[in-house]
């Protein structure tokens, strides 16, 4: 095997195992040299929680030679998201050899896939205007106005292009708001004969981040909605974007502010995602009737998970199938004594896709629970140790509920009000604990 393939395979596995919330990578098993990556827009920037996709092509000379990197989130070549990320997809970085840099900034074999993606992410700053060469220290009054205007339009297009349009495409939502019928594809079972799936791999469009983006959308939906409300107060609906001095024909970010329309579209995406999740139960019963491999796997996992928790003295939970459907689990969590959750009774639903584990379960607290890592709609923000086992999802949810001193990570703060209180002053923290205990007490009432 070529040394570049060995090196690249190792780097891909390291990134996957790291569970980095900001970076995800994927490639076809048959083509490790062509990698797709998605970068989550950094918090507190106009790119916040956007999904930015890139294609990286590695030659046989890697790591001696840098890969070719192309930005794919460009609104079909019409949107330049950064002075260094062109509408045509070019990414200008000295380590890639696409831009002249200072001595020592050029590519070396010590760098790799992760360092490239981190370098690209660093371009997504709170003031991207200064990324343009010659504008690093621009501080004239007109520059300051341009900086504000640039941030305003990047935030709008991050919401419109990288989030809403992407999810609409994934969900088959047309520009007029109508929904396309689901595509008819041959039914395949990943737990049965895989040969037909391997044969059709080359003929299918490689979209490895669909499920990831859908799950993250559910995490950050409240944040997106709040951002629209804040940003819409800064601009006039229908006003055109301000053109930057470094933008020119074919490499610009043109458009106008349409936040009222974005809010409608965002809410409809959420509605369709909830509809998709609800449809998994009916699909699952069909798979159960056919005794498919995925149904048998989930039934087996359910039985093993029940037995596992029966042996656990440290936590009390009850797990059952809803309507005897292995694709829909109900977890009842009993609050641990002598903790903030003491006496609480929380019902949690796990909906499994017929395409599990390629599509991850969607979890929802049916009992309202005030927590900085649980959305107001009941969606928990967690990372399981293993994605392909239902038990590990439950383990991670319990850890989220019971952890008393979690490390601060703005990417996991999906309840804005609760987060501000939890990480605020001592008085704020006391108020947070009051609200949490109130939700625990209400869980016992109904």
Short mmCIF file of C-alpha atoms in Angstrom, two decimals:
data_model
loop_
_atom_site.label_atom_id
_atom_site.label_comp_id
_atom_site.label_asym_id
_atom_site.label_seq_id
_atom_site.Cartn_x
_atom_site.Cartn_y
_atom_site.Cartn_z
CA UNK A 1 0.00 0.00 0.00
CA UNK A 2 1.24 3.48 -0.89
CA UNK A 3 2.64 5.38 2.13
CA UNK A 4 0.42 8.37 1.41
CA UNK A 5 -2.67 6.16 1.75
CA UNK A 6 -1.40 4.74 5.05
CA UNK A 7 -0.72 8.23 6.41
CA UNK A 8 -4.06 9.60 5.23
CA UNK A 9 -6.03 6.64 6.60
CA UNK A 10 -4.44 7.15 10.00
CA UNK A 11 -5.26 10.87 9.98
CA UNK A 12 -8.88 10.23 9.00
CA UNK A 13 -9.29 7.71 11.82
CA UNK A 14 -7.72 10.06 14.36
CA UNK A 15 -10.14 12.86 13.49
CA UNK A 16 -13.12 10.49 13.62
CA UNK A 17 -12.10 9.12 17.01
CA UNK A 18 -11.57 12.60 18.47
CA UNK A 19 -15.31 13.40 18.27
CA UNK A 20 -14.40 17.00 17.46
CA UNK A 21 -17.66 18.95 17.29
CA UNK A 22 -16.14 21.46 14.85
CA UNK A 23 -14.74 19.13 12.19
CA UNK A 24 -16.04 16.02 10.43
CA UNK A 25 -14.36 14.07 7.62
CA UNK A 26 -15.42 11.26 5.30
CA UNK A 27 -14.39 9.41 2.18
CA UNK A 28 -15.57 6.44 0.17
CA UNK A 29 -13.89 3.21 1.23
CA UNK A 30 -12.73 2.73 -2.32
CA UNK A 31 -11.27 6.23 -2.70
CA UNK A 32 -9.40 7.43 0.37
CA UNK A 33 -7.56 10.16 -1.57
CA UNK A 34 -10.74 12.15 -2.14
CA UNK A 35 -11.91 13.44 1.21
CA UNK A 36 -14.91 15.55 2.11
CA UNK A 37 -14.88 17.65 5.25
CA UNK A 38 -17.38 19.88 6.97
CA UNK A 39 -16.41 22.66 9.35
CA UNK A 40 -18.84 24.04 11.91
CA UNK A 41 -18.75 27.82 11.97
CA UNK A 42 -17.10 29.00 15.22
CA UNK A 43 -19.26 30.50 18.00
CA UNK A 44 -19.37 34.29 18.37
CA UNK A 45 -18.60 34.88 14.69
CA UNK A 46 -20.91 35.60 11.74
CA UNK A 47 -20.29 31.98 10.69
CA UNK A 48 -21.68 30.61 13.96
CA UNK A 49 -22.93 27.03 13.65
CA UNK A 50 -23.03 27.12 9.86
CA UNK A 51 -22.10 24.00 7.87
CA UNK A 52 -19.20 24.68 5.51
CA UNK A 53 -18.14 21.80 3.26
CA UNK A 54 -14.82 21.29 1.52
CA UNK A 55 -13.35 18.73 -0.88
CA UNK A 56 -9.70 17.71 -0.45
CA UNK A 57 -7.83 15.79 -3.12
CA UNK A 58 -4.59 14.10 -2.06
CA UNK A 59 -1.97 12.95 -4.55
CA UNK A 60 0.44 10.04 -4.24
CA UNK A 61 3.10 12.57 -3.15
CA UNK A 62 1.23 13.40 0.07
CA UNK A 63 2.46 14.44 2.64
CA UNK A 64 5.41 15.82 0.71
CA UNK A 65 2.92 17.74 -1.41
CA UNK A 66 -0.12 19.57 -0.06
CA UNK A 67 -3.60 18.49 -1.20
CA UNK A 68 -5.88 20.54 -3.41
CA UNK A 69 -8.72 22.06 -1.39
CA UNK A 70 -12.01 23.31 -2.83
CA UNK A 71 -14.82 25.06 -0.96
CA UNK A 72 -18.21 23.53 -1.81
CA UNK A 73 -20.47 25.84 0.21
CA UNK A 74 -20.61 28.67 -2.31
CA UNK A 75 -24.27 28.79 -3.41
CA UNK A 76 -23.28 27.24 -6.75
CA UNK A 77 -20.35 29.61 -7.23
CA UNK A 78 -22.28 32.77 -6.38
CA UNK A 79 -21.18 33.39 -2.80
CA UNK A 80 -17.72 34.39 -1.53
CA UNK A 81 -17.89 33.65 2.19
CA UNK A 82 -14.49 35.10 3.07
CA UNK A 83 -11.71 37.14 1.45
CA UNK A 84 -9.71 33.87 1.42
CA UNK A 85 -12.57 31.55 0.36
CA UNK A 86 -13.60 32.42 -3.18
CA UNK A 87 -16.96 31.89 -4.83
CA UNK A 88 -15.34 29.52 -7.35
CA UNK A 89 -14.14 27.38 -4.44
CA UNK A 90 -10.51 28.45 -4.23
CA UNK A 91 -9.11 28.51 -0.70
CA UNK A 92 -6.20 30.92 -0.27
CA UNK A 93 -3.78 29.65 2.36
CA UNK A 94 -0.01 29.82 2.41
CA UNK A 95 0.26 26.24 3.67
CA UNK A 96 -1.62 25.10 0.56
CA UNK A 97 0.60 27.11 -1.75
CA UNK A 98 -2.40 29.10 -2.96
CA UNK A 99 -1.19 32.31 -1.33
CA UNK A 100 2.20 33.78 -0.62
CA UNK A 101 2.99 33.75 3.06
CA UNK A 102 5.84 34.62 5.38
CA UNK A 103 8.84 32.37 5.63
CA UNK A 104 7.96 29.26 7.63
CA UNK A 105 4.26 29.38 6.70
CA UNK A 106 4.62 27.18 3.65
CA UNK A 107 3.59 23.53 3.50
CA UNK A 108 5.68 20.85 5.20
CA UNK A 109 5.17 17.13 5.69
CA UNK A 110 4.70 17.77 9.41
CA UNK A 111 1.31 19.26 8.56
CA UNK A 112 -1.71 17.21 7.66
CA UNK A 113 -5.45 16.98 7.19
CA UNK A 114 -6.41 18.28 10.63
CA UNK A 115 -4.02 21.26 10.50
CA UNK A 116 -5.45 22.24 7.11
CA UNK A 117 -9.02 22.19 8.41
CA UNK A 118 -8.07 24.12 11.55
CA UNK A 119 -6.33 26.73 9.38
CA UNK A 120 -9.46 27.10 7.25
CA UNK A 121 -11.61 27.39 10.35
CA UNK A 122 -9.33 30.14 11.67
CA UNK A 123 -10.32 32.24 8.65
CA UNK A 124 -13.89 32.27 9.98
CA UNK A 125 -13.22 35.01 12.52
CA UNK A 126 -15.38 37.66 14.14
CA UNK A 127 -13.88 40.26 11.77
CA UNK A 128 -13.18 38.51 8.43
CA UNK A 129 -12.76 41.88 6.68
CA UNK A 130 -9.18 42.01 7.96
CA UNK A 131 -8.34 38.71 6.23
CA UNK A 132 -8.00 40.58 2.95
CA UNK A 133 -4.34 41.48 2.32
CA UNK A 134 -3.82 45.19 2.83
CA UNK A 135 -6.85 45.46 5.12
CA UNK A 136 -5.29 43.87 8.21
CA UNK A 137 -5.02 47.18 10.04
CA UNK A 138 -7.71 49.13 8.21
CA UNK A 139 -9.30 51.40 10.80
CA UNK A 140 -10.55 54.41 8.89
CA UNK A 141 -14.22 55.35 9.49
CA UNK A 142 -15.29 53.83 6.15
CA UNK A 143 -13.37 50.64 6.98
CA UNK A 144 -15.19 50.32 10.28
CA UNK A 145 -18.52 50.74 8.51
CA UNK A 146 -17.50 48.14 5.93
CA UNK A 147 -16.46 45.73 8.67
CA UNK A 148 -19.91 45.95 10.22
CA UNK A 149 -21.63 45.61 6.85
CA UNK A 150 -19.49 42.60 5.93
CA UNK A 151 -20.33 40.79 9.16
CA UNK A 152 -24.03 41.52 8.64
CA UNK A 153 -24.20 39.96 5.18
CA UNK A 154 -22.01 36.98 6.09
CA UNK A 155 -24.34 36.17 8.97
CA UNK A 156 -27.37 36.36 6.68
CA UNK A 157 -25.80 34.13 4.04
CA UNK A 158 -24.49 31.69 6.65
CA UNK A 159 -28.06 31.18 7.79
CA UNK A 160 -29.51 31.15 4.28
CA UNK A 161 -26.94 29.19 2.29
CA UNK A 162 -24.97 27.01 4.69
CA UNK A 163 -27.86 26.06 6.96
CA UNK A 164 -31.36 26.59 5.59
CA UNK A 165 -30.74 25.86 1.89
CA UNK A 166 -28.58 22.86 2.78
CA UNK A 167 -31.29 21.36 5.00
CA UNK A 168 -33.98 22.14 2.44
CA UNK A 169 -31.96 20.21 -0.12
CA UNK A 170 -31.54 17.27 2.24
CA UNK A 171 -35.28 17.23 3.02
CA UNK A 172 -36.50 17.72 -0.53
CA UNK A 173 -38.05 21.15 0.13
CA UNK A 174 -38.55 23.19 -3.03
CA UNK A 175 -37.92 26.99 -3.19
CA UNK A 176 -41.69 27.61 -3.17
CA UNK A 177 -42.07 25.65 0.06
CA UNK A 178 -43.58 22.52 -1.44
CA UNK A 179 -42.05 19.14 -0.62
CA UNK A 180 -40.75 16.68 -3.16
CA UNK A 181 -41.97 13.08 -2.88
CA UNK A 182 -39.34 10.82 -1.31
CA UNK A 183 -37.06 9.22 -3.92
CA UNK A 184 -37.77 5.62 -4.78
CA UNK A 185 -34.60 3.64 -4.22
CA UNK A 186 -34.07 -0.10 -4.01
CA UNK A 187 -34.48 -1.23 -0.41
CA UNK A 188 -31.13 -2.19 1.08
CA UNK A 189 -30.29 -3.64 4.46
CA UNK A 190 -26.80 -2.99 5.76
CA UNK A 191 -27.09 -6.07 7.96
CA UNK A 192 -27.82 -8.36 5.01
CA UNK A 193 -25.77 -8.95 1.85
CA UNK A 194 -23.56 -5.86 1.31
CA UNK A 195 -22.42 -6.72 -2.20
CA UNK A 196 -25.24 -4.82 -3.93
CA UNK A 197 -24.48 -1.74 -1.84
CA UNK A 198 -20.82 -1.85 -2.80
CA UNK A 199 -21.70 -2.25 -6.47
CA UNK A 200 -23.90 0.85 -6.40
CA UNK A 201 -21.47 3.03 -4.42
CA UNK A 202 -19.92 4.66 -7.46
CA UNK A 203 -23.32 5.55 -8.95
CA UNK A 204 -24.64 7.40 -5.88
CA UNK A 205 -23.93 10.99 -4.88
CA UNK A 206 -21.57 11.04 -1.91
CA UNK A 207 -23.30 13.09 0.81
CA UNK A 208 -21.68 11.90 4.06
CA UNK A 209 -22.85 14.74 6.31
CA UNK A 210 -26.62 14.65 5.84
CA UNK A 211 -27.39 13.04 9.16
CA UNK A 212 -24.78 15.08 11.02
CA UNK A 213 -26.21 18.37 9.73
CA UNK A 214 -29.77 17.30 10.55
CA UNK A 215 -28.85 16.41 14.13
CA UNK A 216 -26.84 19.59 14.61
CA UNK A 217 -29.71 21.63 13.18
CA UNK A 218 -31.94 20.24 15.92
CA UNK A 219 -29.28 21.18 18.50
CA UNK A 220 -28.91 24.74 17.26
CA UNK A 221 -32.44 25.50 16.04
CA UNK A 222 -33.19 27.82 18.97
CA UNK A 223 -29.85 29.58 18.41
CA UNK A 224 -30.60 30.06 14.70
CA UNK A 225 -34.05 31.44 15.49
CA UNK A 226 -32.68 33.81 18.11
CA UNK A 227 -29.98 34.97 15.69
CA UNK A 228 -32.58 35.79 13.04
CA UNK A 229 -34.53 37.89 15.52
CA UNK A 230 -31.42 39.78 16.65
CA UNK A 231 -29.97 40.31 13.15
CA UNK A 232 -33.29 41.38 11.63
CA UNK A 233 -33.30 44.30 14.05
CA UNK A 234 -30.02 45.58 12.61
CA UNK A 235 -31.11 45.82 8.96
CA UNK A 236 -34.08 46.75 6.80
CA UNK A 237 -35.81 43.79 5.16
CA UNK A 238 -35.20 44.01 1.42
CA UNK A 239 -32.12 46.23 1.72
CA UNK A 240 -29.23 45.20 -0.57
CA UNK A 241 -25.90 43.98 0.75
CA UNK A 242 -22.99 46.43 0.82
CA UNK A 243 -20.28 45.58 -1.69
CA UNK A 244 -16.79 45.32 -0.22
CA UNK A 245 -13.81 47.08 -1.85
CA UNK A 246 -12.08 43.73 -2.47
CA UNK A 247 -15.11 42.13 -4.12
CA UNK A 248 -15.43 42.07 -7.89
CA UNK A 249 -17.60 40.48 -10.55
CA UNK A 250 -17.74 36.72 -10.23
CA UNK A 251 -16.19 36.74 -6.77
CA UNK A 252 -18.54 38.55 -4.44
CA UNK A 253 -21.42 38.14 -2.01
CA UNK A 254 -24.39 39.89 -3.57
CA UNK A 255 -27.97 39.81 -2.34
CA UNK A 256 -30.39 41.44 0.03
CA UNK A 257 -31.59 40.94 3.57
CA UNK A 258 -34.73 38.80 3.79
CA UNK A 259 -34.91 37.74 7.42
CA UNK A 260 -38.70 37.43 7.50
CA UNK A 261 -38.42 34.85 4.72
CA UNK A 262 -35.52 33.08 6.44
CA UNK A 263 -37.53 32.72 9.63
CA UNK A 264 -40.42 31.10 7.77
CA UNK A 265 -38.07 28.71 5.97
CA UNK A 266 -36.17 27.84 9.15
CA UNK A 267 -39.38 26.92 10.97
CA UNK A 268 -40.54 24.79 8.05
CA UNK A 269 -37.23 22.88 8.01
CA UNK A 270 -37.76 22.11 11.71
CA UNK A 271 -41.30 20.97 10.99
CA UNK A 272 -40.14 18.61 8.23
CA UNK A 273 -37.35 17.21 10.39
CA UNK A 274 -39.87 16.41 13.12
CA UNK A 275 -42.09 14.80 10.50
CA UNK A 276 -39.18 12.71 9.24
CA UNK A 277 -38.39 11.52 12.77
CA UNK A 278 -42.03 10.57 13.38
CA UNK A 279 -42.09 8.56 10.13
CA UNK A 280 -39.31 6.26 11.36
CA UNK A 281 -41.70 4.45 13.71
CA UNK A 282 -44.01 3.35 10.87
CA UNK A 283 -41.05 2.43 8.67
CA UNK A 284 -39.62 0.45 11.57
CA UNK A 285 -42.76 -1.65 11.98
CA UNK A 286 -42.55 -2.57 8.30
CA UNK A 287 -38.95 -3.67 8.78
CA UNK A 288 -39.96 -5.65 11.86
CA UNK A 289 -42.63 -7.44 9.85
CA UNK A 290 -40.07 -8.34 7.21
CA UNK A 291 -37.63 -9.50 9.91
CA UNK A 292 -34.94 -7.31 8.36
CA UNK A 293 -31.38 -7.23 9.65
CA UNK A 294 -31.65 -3.72 11.11
CA UNK A 295 -34.84 -4.66 13.00
CA UNK A 296 -33.19 -7.78 14.40
CA UNK A 297 -30.11 -5.78 15.40
CA UNK A 298 -32.15 -3.15 17.25
CA UNK A 299 -34.24 -5.80 18.99
CA UNK A 300 -31.07 -7.53 20.14
CA UNK A 301 -29.54 -4.22 21.25
CA UNK A 302 -32.68 -3.38 23.20
CA UNK A 303 -32.62 -6.69 25.06
CA UNK A 304 -28.90 -6.38 25.82
CA UNK A 305 -29.36 -2.79 27.02
CA UNK A 306 -32.17 -3.80 29.38
CA UNK A 307 -30.00 -6.55 30.85
CA UNK A 308 -27.04 -4.18 31.17
CA UNK A 309 -28.94 -1.64 33.24
CA UNK A 310 -30.50 -4.30 35.44
CA UNK A 311 -26.98 -4.96 36.72
CA UNK A 312 -26.23 -1.28 37.38
CA UNK A 313 -26.68 -0.16 40.97
CA UNK A 314 -25.55 3.40 40.36
CA UNK A 315 -28.46 4.42 38.13
CA UNK A 316 -32.15 3.54 38.04
CA UNK A 317 -33.83 3.54 34.66
CA UNK A 318 -36.56 1.58 32.96
CA UNK A 319 -36.36 0.84 29.23
CA UNK A 320 -39.21 -0.43 27.08
CA UNK A 321 -40.28 -0.54 23.46
CA UNK A 322 -43.15 1.74 22.45
CA UNK A 323 -45.87 -0.31 20.70
CA UNK A 324 -43.46 -3.26 20.69
CA UNK A 325 -41.46 -1.40 18.04
CA UNK A 326 -37.66 -1.94 18.22
CA UNK A 327 -37.19 1.38 16.40
CA UNK A 328 -38.80 3.38 19.22
CA UNK A 329 -37.45 3.13 22.77
CA UNK A 330 -38.83 4.78 25.90
CA UNK A 331 -36.36 5.42 28.72
CA UNK A 332 -37.68 6.39 32.15
CA UNK A 333 -34.99 7.93 34.33
CA UNK A 334 -35.39 8.11 38.11
CA UNK A 335 -33.41 10.93 39.72
CA UNK A 336 -30.49 9.85 41.86
CA UNK A 337 -31.01 10.52 45.61
CA UNK A 338 -29.09 13.37 47.26
CA UNK A 339 -28.59 15.19 43.94
CA UNK A 340 -30.40 18.02 42.14
CA UNK A 341 -32.33 15.32 40.28
CA UNK A 342 -33.53 13.58 43.46
CA UNK A 343 -37.12 12.42 43.02
CA UNK A 344 -37.29 13.38 39.35
CA UNK A 345 -39.03 11.18 36.81
CA UNK A 346 -38.08 11.84 33.20
CA UNK A 347 -39.39 10.14 30.08
CA UNK A 348 -37.00 10.15 27.13
CA UNK A 349 -37.73 8.80 23.64
CA UNK A 350 -35.12 7.41 21.26
CA UNK A 351 -36.30 7.14 17.64
CA UNK A 352 -34.15 4.88 15.47
CA UNK A 353 -33.94 5.15 11.70
CA UNK A 354 -34.30 2.09 9.45
CA UNK A 355 -30.87 3.19 8.20
CA UNK A 356 -29.26 2.97 11.65
CA UNK A 357 -26.36 3.31 12.35
CA UNK A 358 -25.73 5.40 9.20
CA UNK A 359 -28.45 7.65 10.59
CA UNK A 360 -28.18 8.23 14.31
CA UNK A 361 -31.13 8.00 16.73
CA UNK A 362 -32.97 11.20 17.50
CA UNK A 363 -33.50 11.72 21.18
CA UNK A 364 -36.13 13.86 22.85
CA UNK A 365 -37.02 14.53 26.47
CA UNK A 366 -40.79 14.12 26.61
CA UNK A 367 -40.65 15.45 30.17
CA UNK A 368 -39.55 19.12 30.16
CA UNK A 369 -36.09 19.46 31.72
CA UNK A 370 -34.32 22.77 32.29
CA UNK A 371 -30.69 22.19 31.35
CA UNK A 372 -28.02 24.15 29.48
CA UNK A 373 -27.33 21.18 27.16
CA UNK A 374 -30.98 20.42 26.37
CA UNK A 375 -32.97 22.58 23.97
CA UNK A 376 -36.29 24.13 24.94
CA UNK A 377 -37.85 21.49 22.67
CA UNK A 378 -36.19 18.67 24.62
CA UNK A 379 -33.30 17.74 22.31
CA UNK A 380 -30.13 16.85 24.26
CA UNK A 381 -26.68 17.81 22.96
CA UNK A 382 -24.44 14.82 23.64
CA UNK A 383 -21.71 12.67 22.08
CA UNK A 384 -21.90 8.90 22.62
CA UNK A 385 -18.78 6.80 23.07
CA UNK A 386 -20.00 4.61 20.24
CA UNK A 387 -22.56 5.65 17.66
CA UNK A 388 -23.63 2.16 16.60
CA UNK A 389 -25.02 0.99 19.96
CA UNK A 390 -28.17 2.32 21.58
CA UNK A 391 -26.79 1.69 25.07
CA UNK A 392 -23.97 4.15 24.53
CA UNK A 393 -26.47 6.84 23.56
CA UNK A 394 -28.33 6.27 26.82
CA UNK A 395 -25.05 6.29 28.77
CA UNK A 396 -24.15 9.67 27.28
CA UNK A 397 -27.60 11.13 28.05
CA UNK A 398 -27.38 10.03 31.68
CA UNK A 399 -23.89 11.48 31.97
CA UNK A 400 -25.18 14.78 30.56
CA UNK A 401 -28.00 14.86 33.13
CA UNK A 402 -25.86 13.98 36.14
CA UNK A 403 -22.56 15.74 35.41
CA UNK A 404 -22.06 18.42 38.05
CA UNK A 405 -18.99 20.25 36.71
CA UNK A 406 -18.84 19.88 32.92
CA UNK A 407 -16.12 21.72 30.99
CA UNK A 408 -17.35 24.84 29.23
CA UNK A 409 -17.89 24.35 25.52
CA UNK A 410 -19.99 26.96 23.67
CA UNK A 411 -20.79 24.36 20.99
CA UNK A 412 -22.80 22.31 23.50
CA UNK A 413 -24.78 25.21 25.00
CA UNK A 414 -28.08 24.69 23.21
CA UNK A 415 -30.36 26.41 25.73
CA UNK A 416 -29.31 30.05 25.67
CA UNK A 417 -31.13 31.22 28.79
CA UNK A 418 -30.00 28.23 30.87
CA UNK A 419 -26.43 28.59 29.62
CA UNK A 420 -26.21 32.26 30.62
CA UNK A 421 -27.39 31.40 34.11
CA UNK A 422 -25.25 28.29 34.53
CA UNK A 423 -22.02 30.01 33.47
CA UNK A 424 -22.86 33.39 34.97
CA UNK A 425 -22.41 34.82 38.45
CA UNK A 426 -23.05 32.97 41.72
CA UNK A 427 -26.52 34.53 41.80
CA UNK A 428 -27.12 33.34 38.23
CA UNK A 429 -26.02 29.80 39.14
CA UNK A 430 -28.41 29.77 42.10
CA UNK A 431 -31.22 30.88 39.79
CA UNK A 432 -30.26 28.12 37.35
CA UNK A 433 -30.42 25.50 40.12
CA UNK A 434 -33.84 26.81 41.19
CA UNK A 435 -35.17 26.43 37.65
CA UNK A 436 -33.62 22.98 37.32
CA UNK A 437 -35.16 21.83 40.63
CA UNK A 438 -38.50 23.29 39.57
CA UNK A 439 -38.41 21.17 36.41
CA UNK A 440 -37.53 18.12 38.55
CA UNK A 441 -40.47 18.78 40.87
CA UNK A 442 -42.85 19.25 37.93
CA UNK A 443 -41.65 15.94 36.47
CA UNK A 444 -43.13 14.21 39.51
CA UNK A 445 -46.46 15.97 39.06
CA UNK A 446 -47.28 14.78 35.65
#
